[in-house]
Backbone as CSV, one residue per row, in Angstrom:
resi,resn,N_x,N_y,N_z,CA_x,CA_y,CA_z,C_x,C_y,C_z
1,UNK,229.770,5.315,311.031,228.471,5.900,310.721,228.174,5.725,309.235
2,UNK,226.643,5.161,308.831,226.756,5.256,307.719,225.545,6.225,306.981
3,UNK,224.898,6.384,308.000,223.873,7.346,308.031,224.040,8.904,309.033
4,UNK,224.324,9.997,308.095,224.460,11.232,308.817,223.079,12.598,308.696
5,UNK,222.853,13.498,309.589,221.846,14.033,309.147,222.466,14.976,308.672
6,UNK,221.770,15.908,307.200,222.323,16.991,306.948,221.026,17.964,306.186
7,UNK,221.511,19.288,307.054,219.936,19.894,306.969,220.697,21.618,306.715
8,UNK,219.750,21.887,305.240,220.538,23.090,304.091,219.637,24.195,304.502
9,UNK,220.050,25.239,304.759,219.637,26.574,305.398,219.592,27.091,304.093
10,UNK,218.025,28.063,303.185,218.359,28.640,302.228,217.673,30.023,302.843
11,UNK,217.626,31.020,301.786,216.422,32.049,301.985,215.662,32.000,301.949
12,UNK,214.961,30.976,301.522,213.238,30.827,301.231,213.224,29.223,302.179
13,UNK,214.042,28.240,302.218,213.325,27.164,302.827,214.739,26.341,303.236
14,UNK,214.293,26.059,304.568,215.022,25.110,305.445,214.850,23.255,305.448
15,UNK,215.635,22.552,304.754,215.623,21.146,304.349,216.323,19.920,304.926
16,UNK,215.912,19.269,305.068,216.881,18.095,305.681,216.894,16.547,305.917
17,UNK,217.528,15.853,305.795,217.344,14.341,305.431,218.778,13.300,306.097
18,UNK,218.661,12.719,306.652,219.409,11.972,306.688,220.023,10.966,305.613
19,UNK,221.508,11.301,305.039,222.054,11.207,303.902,223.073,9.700,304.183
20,UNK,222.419,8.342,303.381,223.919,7.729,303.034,225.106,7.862,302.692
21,UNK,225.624,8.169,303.595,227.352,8.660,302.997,227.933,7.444,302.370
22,UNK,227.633,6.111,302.120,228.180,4.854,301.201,227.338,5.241,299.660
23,UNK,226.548,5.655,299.713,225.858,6.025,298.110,225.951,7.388,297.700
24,UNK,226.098,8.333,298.688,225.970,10.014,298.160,224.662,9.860,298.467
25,UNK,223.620,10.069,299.080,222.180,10.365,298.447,221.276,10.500,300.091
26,UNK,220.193,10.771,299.604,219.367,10.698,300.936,219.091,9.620,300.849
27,UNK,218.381,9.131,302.665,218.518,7.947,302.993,216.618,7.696,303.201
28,UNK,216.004,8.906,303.524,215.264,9.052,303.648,214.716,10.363,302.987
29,UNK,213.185,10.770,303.050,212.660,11.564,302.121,212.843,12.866,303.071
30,UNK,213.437,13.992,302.567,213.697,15.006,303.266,212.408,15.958,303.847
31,UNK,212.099,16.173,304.989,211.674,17.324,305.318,211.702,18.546,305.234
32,UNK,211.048,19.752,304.715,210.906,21.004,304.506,209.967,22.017,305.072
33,UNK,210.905,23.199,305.687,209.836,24.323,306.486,210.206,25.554,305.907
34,UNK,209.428,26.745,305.864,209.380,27.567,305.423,210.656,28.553,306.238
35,UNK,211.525,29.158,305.479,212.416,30.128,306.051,211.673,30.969,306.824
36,UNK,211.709,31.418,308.552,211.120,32.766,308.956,211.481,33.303,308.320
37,UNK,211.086,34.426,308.690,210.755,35.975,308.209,210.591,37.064,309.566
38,UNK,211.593,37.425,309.813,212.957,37.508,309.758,213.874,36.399,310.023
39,UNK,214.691,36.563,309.169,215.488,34.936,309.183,216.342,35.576,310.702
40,UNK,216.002,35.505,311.423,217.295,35.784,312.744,217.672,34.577,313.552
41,UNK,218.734,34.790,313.924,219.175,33.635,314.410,218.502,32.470,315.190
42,UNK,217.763,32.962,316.218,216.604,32.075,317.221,215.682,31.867,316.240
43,UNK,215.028,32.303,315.558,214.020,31.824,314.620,214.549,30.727,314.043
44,UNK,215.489,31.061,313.200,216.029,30.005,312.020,216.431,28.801,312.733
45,UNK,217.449,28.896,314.428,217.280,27.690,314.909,216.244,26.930,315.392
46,UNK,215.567,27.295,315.363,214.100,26.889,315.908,213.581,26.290,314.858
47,UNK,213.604,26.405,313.793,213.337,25.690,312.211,214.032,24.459,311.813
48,UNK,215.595,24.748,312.551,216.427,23.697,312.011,216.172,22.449,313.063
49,UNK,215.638,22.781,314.231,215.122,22.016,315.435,213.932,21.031,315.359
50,UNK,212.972,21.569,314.318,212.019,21.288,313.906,212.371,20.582,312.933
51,UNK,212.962,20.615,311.548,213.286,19.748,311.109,214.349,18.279,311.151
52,UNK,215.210,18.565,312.336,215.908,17.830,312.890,214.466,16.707,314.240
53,UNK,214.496,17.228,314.867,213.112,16.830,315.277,212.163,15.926,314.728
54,UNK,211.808,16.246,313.593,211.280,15.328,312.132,211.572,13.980,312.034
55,UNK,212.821,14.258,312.108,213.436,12.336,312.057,213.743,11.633,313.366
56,UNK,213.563,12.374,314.438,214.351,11.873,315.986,215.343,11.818,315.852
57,UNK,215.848,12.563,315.298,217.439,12.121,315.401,218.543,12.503,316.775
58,UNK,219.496,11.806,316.941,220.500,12.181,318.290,221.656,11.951,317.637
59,UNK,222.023,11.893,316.395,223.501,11.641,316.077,224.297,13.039,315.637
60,UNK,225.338,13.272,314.959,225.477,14.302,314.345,224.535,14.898,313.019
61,UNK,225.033,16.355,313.229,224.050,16.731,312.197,225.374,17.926,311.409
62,UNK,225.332,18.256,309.905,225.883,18.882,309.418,224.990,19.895,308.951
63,UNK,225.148,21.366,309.039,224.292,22.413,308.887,224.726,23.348,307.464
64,UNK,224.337,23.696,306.272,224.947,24.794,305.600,224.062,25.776,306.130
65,UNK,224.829,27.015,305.467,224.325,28.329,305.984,224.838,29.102,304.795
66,UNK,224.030,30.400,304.576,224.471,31.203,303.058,224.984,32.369,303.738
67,UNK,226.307,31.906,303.799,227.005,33.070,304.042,228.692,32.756,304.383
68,UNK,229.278,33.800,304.360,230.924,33.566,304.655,230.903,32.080,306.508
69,UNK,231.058,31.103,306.584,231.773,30.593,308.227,232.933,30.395,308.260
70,UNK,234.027,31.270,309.201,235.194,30.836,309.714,234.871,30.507,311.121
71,UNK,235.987,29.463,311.385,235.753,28.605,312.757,234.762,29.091,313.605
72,UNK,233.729,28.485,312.410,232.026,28.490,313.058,231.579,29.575,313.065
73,UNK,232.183,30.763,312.651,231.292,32.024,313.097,230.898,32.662,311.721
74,UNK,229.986,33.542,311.771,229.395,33.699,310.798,230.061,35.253,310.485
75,UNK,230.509,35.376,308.878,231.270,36.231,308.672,230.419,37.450,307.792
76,UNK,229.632,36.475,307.132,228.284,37.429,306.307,227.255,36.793,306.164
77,UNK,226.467,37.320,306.102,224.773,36.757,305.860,224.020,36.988,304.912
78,UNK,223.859,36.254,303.529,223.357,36.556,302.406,221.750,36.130,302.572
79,UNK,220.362,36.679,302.449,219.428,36.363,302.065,218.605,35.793,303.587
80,UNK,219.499,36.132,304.540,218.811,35.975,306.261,219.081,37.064,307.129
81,UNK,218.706,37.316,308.045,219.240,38.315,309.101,220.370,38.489,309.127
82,UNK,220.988,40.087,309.076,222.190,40.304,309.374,222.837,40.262,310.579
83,UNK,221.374,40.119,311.483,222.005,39.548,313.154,222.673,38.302,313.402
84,UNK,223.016,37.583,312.172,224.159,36.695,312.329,225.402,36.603,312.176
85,UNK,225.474,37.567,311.750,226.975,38.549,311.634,227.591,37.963,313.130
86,UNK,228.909,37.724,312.934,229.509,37.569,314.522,228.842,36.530,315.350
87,UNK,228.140,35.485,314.803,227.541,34.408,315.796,228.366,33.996,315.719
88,UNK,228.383,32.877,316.888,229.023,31.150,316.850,227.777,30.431,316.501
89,UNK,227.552,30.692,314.701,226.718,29.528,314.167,226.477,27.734,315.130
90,UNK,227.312,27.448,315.178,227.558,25.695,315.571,227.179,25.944,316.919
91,UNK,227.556,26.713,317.989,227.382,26.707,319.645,226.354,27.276,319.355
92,UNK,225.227,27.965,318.792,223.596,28.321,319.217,223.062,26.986,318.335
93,UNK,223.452,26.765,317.697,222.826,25.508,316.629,222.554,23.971,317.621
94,UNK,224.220,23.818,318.390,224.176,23.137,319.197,223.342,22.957,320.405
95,UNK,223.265,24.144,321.045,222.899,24.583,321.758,221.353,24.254,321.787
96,UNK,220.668,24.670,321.196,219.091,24.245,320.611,218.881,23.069,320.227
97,UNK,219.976,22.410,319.418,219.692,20.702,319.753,220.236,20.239,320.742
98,UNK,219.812,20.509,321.934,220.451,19.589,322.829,221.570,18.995,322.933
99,UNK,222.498,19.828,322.164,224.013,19.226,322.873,224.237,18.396,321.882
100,UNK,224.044,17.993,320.658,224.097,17.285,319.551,225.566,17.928,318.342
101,UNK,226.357,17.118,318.556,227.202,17.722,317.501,227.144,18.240,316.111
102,UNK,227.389,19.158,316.219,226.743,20.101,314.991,228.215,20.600,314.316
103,UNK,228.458,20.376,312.854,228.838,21.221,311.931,228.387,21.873,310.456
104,UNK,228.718,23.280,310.953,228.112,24.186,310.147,229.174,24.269,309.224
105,UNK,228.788,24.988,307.487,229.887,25.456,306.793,228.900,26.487,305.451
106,UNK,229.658,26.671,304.941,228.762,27.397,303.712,228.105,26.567,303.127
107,UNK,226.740,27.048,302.534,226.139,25.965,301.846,226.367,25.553,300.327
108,UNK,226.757,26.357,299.660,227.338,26.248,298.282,228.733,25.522,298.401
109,UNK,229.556,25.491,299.333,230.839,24.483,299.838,230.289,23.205,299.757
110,UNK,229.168,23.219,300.760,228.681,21.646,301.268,228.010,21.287,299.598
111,UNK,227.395,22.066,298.683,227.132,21.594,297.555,227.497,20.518,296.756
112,UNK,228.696,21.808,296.734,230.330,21.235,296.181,231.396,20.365,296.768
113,UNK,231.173,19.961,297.615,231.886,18.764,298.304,231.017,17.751,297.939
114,UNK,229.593,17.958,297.794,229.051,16.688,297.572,229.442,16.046,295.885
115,UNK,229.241,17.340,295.055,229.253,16.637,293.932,230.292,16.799,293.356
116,UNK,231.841,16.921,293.899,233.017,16.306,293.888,233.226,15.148,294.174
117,UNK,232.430,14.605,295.376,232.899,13.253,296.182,232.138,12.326,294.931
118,UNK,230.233,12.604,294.764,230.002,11.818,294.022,228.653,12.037,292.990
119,UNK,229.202,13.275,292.359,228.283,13.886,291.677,229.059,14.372,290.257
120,UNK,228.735,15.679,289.883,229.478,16.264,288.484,230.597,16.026,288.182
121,UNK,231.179,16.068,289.373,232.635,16.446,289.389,233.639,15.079,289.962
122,UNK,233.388,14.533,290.128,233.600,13.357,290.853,235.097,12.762,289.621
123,UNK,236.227,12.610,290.131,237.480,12.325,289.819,237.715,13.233,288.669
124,UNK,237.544,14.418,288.805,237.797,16.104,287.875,238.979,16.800,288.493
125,UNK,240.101,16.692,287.855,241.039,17.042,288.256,240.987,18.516,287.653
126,UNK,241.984,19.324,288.098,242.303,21.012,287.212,240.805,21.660,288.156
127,UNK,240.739,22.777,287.724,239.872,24.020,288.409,238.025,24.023,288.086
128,UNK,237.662,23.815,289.249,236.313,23.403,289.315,234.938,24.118,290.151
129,UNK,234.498,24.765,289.375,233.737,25.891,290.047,232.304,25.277,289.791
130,UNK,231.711,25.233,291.054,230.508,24.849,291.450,229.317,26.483,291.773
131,UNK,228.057,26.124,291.115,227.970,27.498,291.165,226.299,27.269,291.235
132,UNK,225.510,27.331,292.717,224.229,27.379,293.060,223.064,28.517,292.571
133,UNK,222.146,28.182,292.064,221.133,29.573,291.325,220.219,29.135,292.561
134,UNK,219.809,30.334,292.959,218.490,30.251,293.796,218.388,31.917,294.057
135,UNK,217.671,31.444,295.643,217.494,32.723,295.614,218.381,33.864,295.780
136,UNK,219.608,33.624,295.966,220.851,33.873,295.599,221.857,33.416,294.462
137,UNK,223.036,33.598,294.666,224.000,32.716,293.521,225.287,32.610,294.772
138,UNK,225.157,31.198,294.949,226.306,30.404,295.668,227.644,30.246,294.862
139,UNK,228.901,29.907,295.615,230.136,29.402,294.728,230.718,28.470,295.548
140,UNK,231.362,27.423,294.866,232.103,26.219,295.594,233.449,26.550,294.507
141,UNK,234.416,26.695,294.989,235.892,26.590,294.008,236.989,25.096,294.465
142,UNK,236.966,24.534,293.352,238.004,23.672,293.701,239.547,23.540,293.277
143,UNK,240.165,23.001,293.379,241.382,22.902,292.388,242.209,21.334,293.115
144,UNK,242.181,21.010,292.208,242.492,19.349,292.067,241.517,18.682,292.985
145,UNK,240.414,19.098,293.364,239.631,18.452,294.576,239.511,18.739,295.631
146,UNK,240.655,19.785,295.732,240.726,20.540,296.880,239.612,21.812,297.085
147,UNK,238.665,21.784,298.452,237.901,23.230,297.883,238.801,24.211,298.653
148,UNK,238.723,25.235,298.081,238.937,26.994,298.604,237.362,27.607,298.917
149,UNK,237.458,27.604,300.337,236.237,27.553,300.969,235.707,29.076,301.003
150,UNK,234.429,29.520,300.612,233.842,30.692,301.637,233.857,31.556,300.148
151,UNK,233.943,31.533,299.122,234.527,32.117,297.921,233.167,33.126,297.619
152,UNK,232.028,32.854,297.635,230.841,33.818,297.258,231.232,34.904,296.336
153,UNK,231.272,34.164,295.118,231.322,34.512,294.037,229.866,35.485,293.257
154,UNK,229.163,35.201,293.995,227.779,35.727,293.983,227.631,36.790,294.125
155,UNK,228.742,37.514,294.574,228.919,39.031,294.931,229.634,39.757,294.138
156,UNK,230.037,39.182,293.462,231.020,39.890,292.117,230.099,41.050,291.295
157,UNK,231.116,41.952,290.966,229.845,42.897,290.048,229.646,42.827,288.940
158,UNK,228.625,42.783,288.062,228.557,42.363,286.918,227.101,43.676,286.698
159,UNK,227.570,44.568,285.461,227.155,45.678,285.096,226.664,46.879,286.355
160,UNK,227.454,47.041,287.213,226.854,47.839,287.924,226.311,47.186,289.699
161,UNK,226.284,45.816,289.351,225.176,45.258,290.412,225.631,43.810,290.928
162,UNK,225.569,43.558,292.035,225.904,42.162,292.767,225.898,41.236,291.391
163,UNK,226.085,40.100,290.999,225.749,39.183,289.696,224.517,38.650,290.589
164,UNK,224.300,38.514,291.834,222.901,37.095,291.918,221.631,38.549,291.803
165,UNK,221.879,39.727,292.131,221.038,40.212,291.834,220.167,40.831,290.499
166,UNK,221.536,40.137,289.664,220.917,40.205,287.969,220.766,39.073,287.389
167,UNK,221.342,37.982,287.900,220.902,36.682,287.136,220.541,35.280,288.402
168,UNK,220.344,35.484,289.724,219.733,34.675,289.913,218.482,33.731,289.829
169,UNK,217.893,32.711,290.112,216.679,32.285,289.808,215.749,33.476,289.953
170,UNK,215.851,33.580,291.429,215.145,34.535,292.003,214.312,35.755,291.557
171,UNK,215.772,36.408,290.288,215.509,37.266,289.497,214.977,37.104,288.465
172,UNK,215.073,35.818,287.849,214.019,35.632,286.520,212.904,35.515,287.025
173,UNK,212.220,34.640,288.239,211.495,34.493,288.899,210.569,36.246,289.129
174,UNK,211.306,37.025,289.578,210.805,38.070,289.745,210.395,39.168,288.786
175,UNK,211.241,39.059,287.507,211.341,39.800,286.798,210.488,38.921,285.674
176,UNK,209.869,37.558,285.964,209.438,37.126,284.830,209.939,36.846,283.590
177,UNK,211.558,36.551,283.692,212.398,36.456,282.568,212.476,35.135,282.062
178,UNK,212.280,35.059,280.396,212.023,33.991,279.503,213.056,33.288,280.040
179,UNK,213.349,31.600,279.654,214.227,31.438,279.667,215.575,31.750,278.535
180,UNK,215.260,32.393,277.696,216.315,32.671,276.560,216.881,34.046,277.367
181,UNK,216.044,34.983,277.903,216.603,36.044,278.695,217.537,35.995,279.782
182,UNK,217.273,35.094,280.528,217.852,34.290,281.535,218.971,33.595,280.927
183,UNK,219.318,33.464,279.982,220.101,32.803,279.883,221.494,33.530,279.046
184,UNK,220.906,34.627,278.649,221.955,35.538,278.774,222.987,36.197,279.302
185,UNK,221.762,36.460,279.994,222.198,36.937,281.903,223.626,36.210,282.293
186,UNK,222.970,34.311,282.284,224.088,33.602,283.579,225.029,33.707,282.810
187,UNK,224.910,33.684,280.685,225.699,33.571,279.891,227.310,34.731,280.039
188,UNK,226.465,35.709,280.929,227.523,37.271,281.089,227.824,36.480,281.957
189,UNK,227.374,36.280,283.293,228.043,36.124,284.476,229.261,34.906,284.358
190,UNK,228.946,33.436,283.565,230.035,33.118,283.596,231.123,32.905,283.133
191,UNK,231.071,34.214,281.976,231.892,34.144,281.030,233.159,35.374,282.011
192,UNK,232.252,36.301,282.709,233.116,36.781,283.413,234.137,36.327,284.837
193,UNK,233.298,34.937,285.202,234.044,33.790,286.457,234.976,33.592,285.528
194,UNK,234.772,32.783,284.392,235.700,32.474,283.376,237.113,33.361,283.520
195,UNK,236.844,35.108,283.032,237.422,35.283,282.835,238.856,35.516,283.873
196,UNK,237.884,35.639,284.961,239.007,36.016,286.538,239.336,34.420,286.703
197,UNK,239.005,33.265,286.877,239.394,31.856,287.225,239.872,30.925,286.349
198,UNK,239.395,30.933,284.917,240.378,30.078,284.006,239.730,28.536,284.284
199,UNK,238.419,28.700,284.758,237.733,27.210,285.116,238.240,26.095,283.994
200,UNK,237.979,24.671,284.018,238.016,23.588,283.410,236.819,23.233,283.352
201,UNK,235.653,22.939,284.438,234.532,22.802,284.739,233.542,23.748,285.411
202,UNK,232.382,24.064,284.854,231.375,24.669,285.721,230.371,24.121,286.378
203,UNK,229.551,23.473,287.082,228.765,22.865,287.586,227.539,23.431,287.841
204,UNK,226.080,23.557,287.114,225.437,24.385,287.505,224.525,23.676,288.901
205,UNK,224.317,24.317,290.009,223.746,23.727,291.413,221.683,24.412,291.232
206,UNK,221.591,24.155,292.513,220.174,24.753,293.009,219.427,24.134,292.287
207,UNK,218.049,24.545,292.703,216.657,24.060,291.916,216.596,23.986,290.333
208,UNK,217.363,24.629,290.079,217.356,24.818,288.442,218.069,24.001,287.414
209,UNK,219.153,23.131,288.059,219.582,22.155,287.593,218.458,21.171,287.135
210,UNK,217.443,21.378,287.561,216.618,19.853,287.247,215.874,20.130,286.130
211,UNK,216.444,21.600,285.468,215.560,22.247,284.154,216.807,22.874,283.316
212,UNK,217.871,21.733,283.349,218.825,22.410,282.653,218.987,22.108,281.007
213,UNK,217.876,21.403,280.452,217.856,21.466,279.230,217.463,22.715,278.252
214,UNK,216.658,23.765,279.540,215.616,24.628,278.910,216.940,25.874,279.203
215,UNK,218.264,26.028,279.251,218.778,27.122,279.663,220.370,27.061,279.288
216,UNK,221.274,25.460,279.757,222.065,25.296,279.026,223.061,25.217,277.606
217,UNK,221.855,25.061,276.988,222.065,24.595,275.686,222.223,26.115,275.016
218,UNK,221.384,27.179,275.712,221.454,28.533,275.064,222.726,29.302,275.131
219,UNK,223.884,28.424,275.934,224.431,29.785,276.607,225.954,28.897,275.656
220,UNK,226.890,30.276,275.170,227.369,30.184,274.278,228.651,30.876,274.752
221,UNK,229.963,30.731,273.849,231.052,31.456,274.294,231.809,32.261,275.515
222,UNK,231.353,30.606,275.986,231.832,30.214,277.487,233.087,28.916,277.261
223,UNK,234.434,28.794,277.271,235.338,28.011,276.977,235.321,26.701,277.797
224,UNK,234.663,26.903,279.107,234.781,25.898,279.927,233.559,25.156,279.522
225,UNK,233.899,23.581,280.076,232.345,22.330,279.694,231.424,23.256,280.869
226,UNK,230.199,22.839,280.658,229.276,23.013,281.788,228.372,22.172,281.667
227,UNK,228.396,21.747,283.039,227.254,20.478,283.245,226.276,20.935,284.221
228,UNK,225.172,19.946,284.460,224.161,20.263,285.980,224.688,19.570,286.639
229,UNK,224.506,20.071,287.700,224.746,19.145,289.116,224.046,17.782,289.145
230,UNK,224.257,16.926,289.560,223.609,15.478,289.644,223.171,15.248,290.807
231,UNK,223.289,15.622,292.100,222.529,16.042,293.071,221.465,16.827,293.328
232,UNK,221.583,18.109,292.197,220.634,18.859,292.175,220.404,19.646,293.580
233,UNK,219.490,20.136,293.315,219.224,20.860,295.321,219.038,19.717,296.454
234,UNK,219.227,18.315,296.346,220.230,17.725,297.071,221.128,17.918,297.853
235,UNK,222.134,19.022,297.152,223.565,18.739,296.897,224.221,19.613,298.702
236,UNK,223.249,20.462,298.768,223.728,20.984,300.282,223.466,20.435,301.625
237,UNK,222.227,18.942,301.199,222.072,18.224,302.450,222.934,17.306,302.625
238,UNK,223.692,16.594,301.213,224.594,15.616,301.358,226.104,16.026,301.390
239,UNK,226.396,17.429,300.912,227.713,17.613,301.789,227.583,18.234,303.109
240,UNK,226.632,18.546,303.770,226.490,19.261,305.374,226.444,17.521,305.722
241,UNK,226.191,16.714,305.646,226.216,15.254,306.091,227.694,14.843,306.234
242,UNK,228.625,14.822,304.602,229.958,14.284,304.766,230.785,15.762,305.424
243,UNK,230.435,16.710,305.947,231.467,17.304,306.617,230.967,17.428,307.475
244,UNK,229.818,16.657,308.698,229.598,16.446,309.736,230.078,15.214,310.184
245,UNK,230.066,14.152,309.423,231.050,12.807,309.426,232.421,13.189,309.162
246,UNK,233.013,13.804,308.739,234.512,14.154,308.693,235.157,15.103,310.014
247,UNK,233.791,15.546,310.773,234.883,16.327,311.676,234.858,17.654,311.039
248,UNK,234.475,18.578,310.320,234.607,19.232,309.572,234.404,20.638,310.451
């Protein structure tokens, strides 16, 4: 296979493209639908159907999802219905595409698999934390290349409060925060990953990578390099692709 589909479940919008796994990249121009409201399970598959649908596709498809998956089931649900608690993500996913092999995984994983294989991080040996801003805050952890899956680092507390609920996009977004304010913020949050993980690399992910001149450069007495992602919000359609081609 050299063409896989891979289609990124967020809180606000459901995406997907069939990804060259010989280049890293989409193969085609991705499709986008609006997250229901309530994100519940039949809804949201019904979205991912629709955008799968989009391309005709019948091959495999790789799915992220924002939240804890062990063998396929959904362990937490960040920023969608909590009626996915206890699914078999992959067998209703499947199920609605017609019997189409489906693998699901976290979407900040599938990020970070992508831009290990061929993005930021790509032949980065030592400890490598991949870390999505949106409407949440995703985590991918690696160590020698290896990921440590499901990590949602996004939940850590930082003054009192979840960290994505004080420094995600979402929250500058909401709160109308400069970018020098904002950049304080992620400046706490990853000085405190720092301090529990001992990173080598940080990788910043999500939509906001593609504005990382206006936010990077501010943030200071943080020991580890930090780069943007090179996939950018990419980065969860082209690893739900290579860990639907891997068997994953």
């Amino acid at each position: 296979m050299r063409n896989v589909l891979g289609v990124d479940v967020g809180g606000t919008g459901i995406k997907g493209a069939p990804v060259d796994l010989e280049r890293g990249d989409l193969a085609q121009e991705r499709h986008k639908v609006l997250t229901p409201q309530p994100a519940t399970p039949e809804a949201v598959a019904d979205c991912v159907a629709e955008v799968v649908g989009h391309f005709d596709w019948s091959g495999p498809v790789g799915i992220t999802f924002p939240g804890v998956i062990t063998a396929n089931t959904v362990r937490t649900a960040a920023n969608v219905s909590k009626k996915w608690v206890g699914v078999d993500a992959a067998r209703l996913l499947a199920d609605r595409l017609g019997g189409l092999p489906v693998t699901v995984l976290n979407d900040a994983d599938a990020a970070g698999v992508a831009e290990m294989r061929c993005g930021a991080g790509r032949d980065h040996k030592g400890t490598v934390i991949l870390l999505t801003f949106g409407t949440g805050i995703g985590s991918a952890l690696f160590t020698d290349g290896r990921l440590v899956p499901n990590t949602e680092l996004g939940h850590l507390e930082l003054h009192g409060h979840e960290a994505e609920k004080h420094a995600s996009t979402k929250v500058k977004e909401d709160e109308d925060l400069s970018w020098s304010h904002w950049a304080r913020r992620v400046q706490k949050y990853l000085a405190h990953v720092e301090m529990l993980f001992s990173p080598d690399l940080f990788i910043i992910g999500g939509g906001v990578s593609r504005k990382a001149e206006k936010f990077l450069p501010l943030i200071e007495g943080v020991q580890a390099e930090i780069v943007p992602a090179q996939l950018q919000n990419n980065a969860g359609i082209v690893g739900a692709a290579m860990a639907a081609a891997a068997g994953r």
